Amino acid sequence: MATKASRASARLMISPAVILLLGWMIIPLSMTLYFSFLRYNLLQPGPTPFVGWENYYWFFTDPSFSAAMINTLVLVGGVLTITTVGGICFALLLDRPMFGQGIIRIMVIAPFFVMPTVSGLVWKNMFMNPVNGIFGRIATSLGFQPVDFFGQIPMASIILIVSWMWLPFATLILLTALQSLDQEQLEAAEMDGANWRNRFWFIMLPHMARAITVVILIQTIFLLSIFAEILVTTNGGPGVATTNLTYLIYVSSLLQFDVGIGSAGGVVAIILANIVALFLMRMIGKNLDA
Amino acid sequence: MGQISLSQVTKSFGDVNVIPPLDLEINEGEFVVFVGPSGCGKSTLLRLIAGLEDVTSGHIAIDGQDATDVPPAKRGLAMVFQSYALYPHMTVRKNIAFPLRMAKLDQAAQDKKVEEAARVLNLTDYLDRRPGQLSGGQRQRVAIGRAIVREPAAFLFDEPLSNLDAALRVNMRLEISELHKQLDTTMIYVTHDQVEAMTMADKIVVLRAGNIEQVGSPLELYRRPQNKFVAGFIGSPKMNFLTGATAAAYDAQTIGIRPEHLEVSRDSGDWKGVVGVSEHLGSDTFFHVPVPDSDDPLTVRASGEVDLKRGEEIFLTPIQEHLHRFDDQGLAIR
């Protein structure tokens, strides 16, 4: 595979795939950029003049923008915390030999296979509904006032649903990391007088550091664009309590029919995602080398 | 410190009985080597002493105290693992200091002990590196350093040299022996390599299928093996065994003679054979001579100067006082 001819033909043969993938990314991206500088409202047919930064101005001064920004960060931060900590705990538990190991592991991973819309609806109607939901029933039977999840604690409810979906992913990756730990290291630590807590802190956790980094990076990318769960449960409400950036873009472009402002929001979302990714990389990326 | 005794210790994994009832005394300051073919239970025995496995029945006493149910950290023993089991994310300094840190020693005392151990093991220049940046021999020394700083009652070594290349192995063998002389602490060493056992041990414990076949000093085992297994396992190259009429002539089921105890002659001798493969090592030459009454060709050690061609007819004579006789149970007849 090193001759000039073979290298040229290799390049020729992978080029359709590369061009397709590149086009797939570049065309929507440049269209979004282009639309974000036009006055383009579907309710006002006619010319779509170039308006410079006007769309960005309206998007940033939208009263729900700052709320959406904060909501996005709270949602990502909350889910990340729950899934990472919970994932480590689940991984530690599942790593122990027990009866029915195979089935239990598959069951733990199951929520990841449920579609976001379905899990959102299941949680909304079967668990969190104050009248018919299981939580409501339990509270009523014990004589408590049932909690109206999406009315009283909407953001916490969304975080709970999304965490439930992503916990298996974190567990799975952290479990494989834990299983690759050399048992002799743990035994050596045991001989060295480390109790369980010290073995976890000094041996297991550093060993899992890289896997934790991967979990955080991958989840952040997906959590920034959470949409379906919000659409089927709270519709971004009450008010703008659960409107994140993705949902705000949806509202601008498809509920207010303003493609220009929606596109501007999309560009802002791309920039935000990159800032967060850069920030995370700098903070924990050093775990990836070494 | 460092006297260990096992009484009626057994170990089973499920239905598999790995170690049948076993008694063993290890005296203070001794260098004891457990040797045997793979799967003979020698590592399991070491792990039982370390406390990494629970005994199924029986008792282990360390320095006269019953330690059967004492957790590993409290037994005062230090172990060097086959894979070294260094902590990859810690520097050499932190690796060596880890047991001290767990014992909550103050920083100054920790530093002093680490420096001291590093000096003894020639690791001073490597203290701030990580295990991944060290060679095999250096890693080995870090693992030993981590054991030394605890000042244990006894050191346990689990095949520590098996991951090193041949030259380094010879070197480390000497270093560990030297360390034993310096520290004068009990050491228990597990290996499948009888050369390591012979060169390092004060006392060798030969194991087969969890049973102790013989306990004794290296030369005792070499001179007076109690049975055919020990006779064949100790010594390199292996002892030659002959059966049939040749053995019957000596009133035995099987006779054994070591390669170095056969005299070679071109003219006369007890057994006649034809030279097969010969291995020239310079100092020695080993000839393989097929003879009747032996399944494998006899191995004969001659001085390096002896030059016999393949196919040459020679006579072999065993030196009588070095001849070992075994009965039909494989036990030595004295």
mmCIF file of N, CA and C in Angstrom, chain B residues 2 14 25 46 48 72 96 98 107 138 166 170 179 187 195 236-238 251 254 268-269 283 285-286 308 311 318 326:
data_model
loop_
_atom_site.group_PDB
_atom_site.id
_atom_site.type_symbol
_atom_site.label_atom_id
_atom_site.label_comp_id
_atom_site.label_asym_id
_atom_site.label_seq_id
_atom_site.Cartn_x
_atom_site.Cartn_y
_atom_site.Cartn_z
ATOM 1 N N GLY B 2 9.280 -12.704 61.572
ATOM 2 C CA GLY B 2 9.269 -13.349 60.277
ATOM 3 C C GLY B 2 9.254 -14.861 60.340
ATOM 4 N N GLY B 14 -14.338 -24.248 44.848
ATOM 5 C CA GLY B 14 -15.503 -25.070 44.528
ATOM 6 C C GLY B 14 -15.199 -26.517 44.876
ATOM 7 N N GLU B 25 6.921 -25.177 58.036
ATOM 8 C CA GLU B 25 7.536 -24.228 58.969
ATOM 9 C C GLU B 25 8.518 -23.371 58.191
ATOM 10 N N LEU B 46 1.215 -19.103 48.258
ATOM 11 C CA LEU B 46 1.751 -17.788 48.606
ATOM 12 C C LEU B 46 0.620 -16.804 48.914
ATOM 13 N N LEU B 48 -2.297 -17.559 50.003
ATOM 14 C CA LEU B 48 -2.887 -17.926 51.300
ATOM 15 C C LEU B 48 -2.084 -17.286 52.424
ATOM 16 N N PRO B 72 -5.022 -8.969 54.922
ATOM 17 C CA PRO B 72 -3.658 -8.911 54.387
ATOM 18 C C PRO B 72 -2.831 -7.739 54.916
ATOM 19 N N ILE B 96 6.414 4.225 45.759
ATOM 20 C CA ILE B 96 7.148 3.659 46.903
ATOM 21 C C ILE B 96 6.554 4.166 48.209
ATOM 22 N N PHE B 98 3.492 4.881 48.796
ATOM 23 C CA PHE B 98 2.065 4.577 48.987
ATOM 24 C C PHE B 98 1.757 3.819 50.283
ATOM 25 N N GLN B 107 5.051 13.395 56.522
ATOM 26 C CA GLN B 107 5.703 13.576 55.227
ATOM 27 C C GLN B 107 7.219 13.432 55.314
ATOM 28 N N GLN B 138 13.924 -1.853 36.097
ATOM 29 C CA GLN B 138 13.671 -0.727 37.000
ATOM 30 C C GLN B 138 12.303 -0.851 37.657
ATOM 31 N N ALA B 166 16.732 -12.790 29.785
ATOM 32 C CA ALA B 166 17.619 -13.736 30.463
ATOM 33 C C ALA B 166 18.758 -13.041 31.211
ATOM 34 N N VAL B 170 19.421 -12.904 35.510
ATOM 35 C CA VAL B 170 20.593 -13.319 36.276
ATOM 36 C C VAL B 170 21.008 -12.203 37.223
ATOM 37 N N LEU B 179 20.081 -8.463 48.583
ATOM 38 C CA LEU B 179 19.117 -7.753 49.426
ATOM 39 C C LEU B 179 18.755 -8.591 50.646
ATOM 40 N N MET B 187 12.200 -14.318 53.444
ATOM 41 C CA MET B 187 11.676 -14.109 52.103
ATOM 42 C C MET B 187 11.078 -15.419 51.601
ATOM 43 N N VAL B 195 16.440 -23.283 38.385
ATOM 44 C CA VAL B 195 17.741 -22.602 38.505
ATOM 45 C C VAL B 195 17.637 -21.480 39.536
ATOM 46 N N SER B 236 19.887 -29.303 36.247
ATOM 47 C CA SER B 236 19.748 -28.931 34.846
ATOM 48 C C SER B 236 21.047 -29.254 34.128
ATOM 49 N N PRO B 237 21.032 -29.964 33.021
ATOM 50 C CA PRO B 237 19.854 -30.620 32.434
ATOM 51 C C PRO B 237 19.287 -31.703 33.357
ATOM 52 N N LYS B 238 18.112 -32.172 33.001
ATOM 53 C CA LYS B 238 17.399 -33.138 33.841
ATOM 54 C C LYS B 238 18.172 -34.434 34.052
ATOM 55 N N ASP B 251 18.840 -53.645 41.243
ATOM 56 C CA ASP B 251 17.795 -53.957 42.217
ATOM 57 C C ASP B 251 16.775 -52.828 42.350
ATOM 58 N N THR B 254 13.484 -48.206 38.734
ATOM 59 C CA THR B 254 14.039 -47.160 37.882
ATOM 60 C C THR B 254 15.356 -46.709 38.501
ATOM 61 N N SER B 268 35.636 -48.648 26.571
ATOM 62 C CA SER B 268 34.932 -49.622 27.401
ATOM 63 C C SER B 268 34.022 -48.903 28.392
ATOM 64 N N GLY B 269 33.003 -49.616 28.903
ATOM 65 C CA GLY B 269 32.094 -49.026 29.869
ATOM 66 C C GLY B 269 30.887 -49.909 30.038
ATOM 67 N N SER B 283 31.962 -24.078 27.588
ATOM 68 C CA SER B 283 32.521 -24.659 28.805
ATOM 69 C C SER B 283 32.148 -26.143 28.920
ATOM 70 N N THR B 285 29.891 -29.586 27.021
ATOM 71 C CA THR B 285 29.231 -30.114 25.839
ATOM 72 C C THR B 285 28.220 -31.145 26.326
ATOM 73 N N PHE B 286 27.009 -31.063 25.801
ATOM 74 C CA PHE B 286 26.001 -32.066 26.145
ATOM 75 C C PHE B 286 25.767 -32.966 24.943
ATOM 76 N N LEU B 308 33.103 -35.265 20.059
ATOM 77 C CA LEU B 308 32.636 -36.535 19.505
ATOM 78 C C LEU B 308 31.733 -36.234 18.324
ATOM 79 N N GLY B 311 27.081 -40.165 15.449
ATOM 80 C CA GLY B 311 27.199 -41.512 14.922
ATOM 81 C C GLY B 311 28.369 -42.280 15.510
ATOM 82 N N PRO B 318 28.097 -45.001 34.696
ATOM 83 C CA PRO B 318 27.628 -44.154 35.796
ATOM 84 C C PRO B 318 28.586 -44.219 36.980
ATOM 85 N N PHE B 326 15.157 -46.001 42.486
ATOM 86 C CA PHE B 326 13.763 -45.747 42.872
ATOM 87 C C PHE B 326 12.959 -47.032 42.772
#
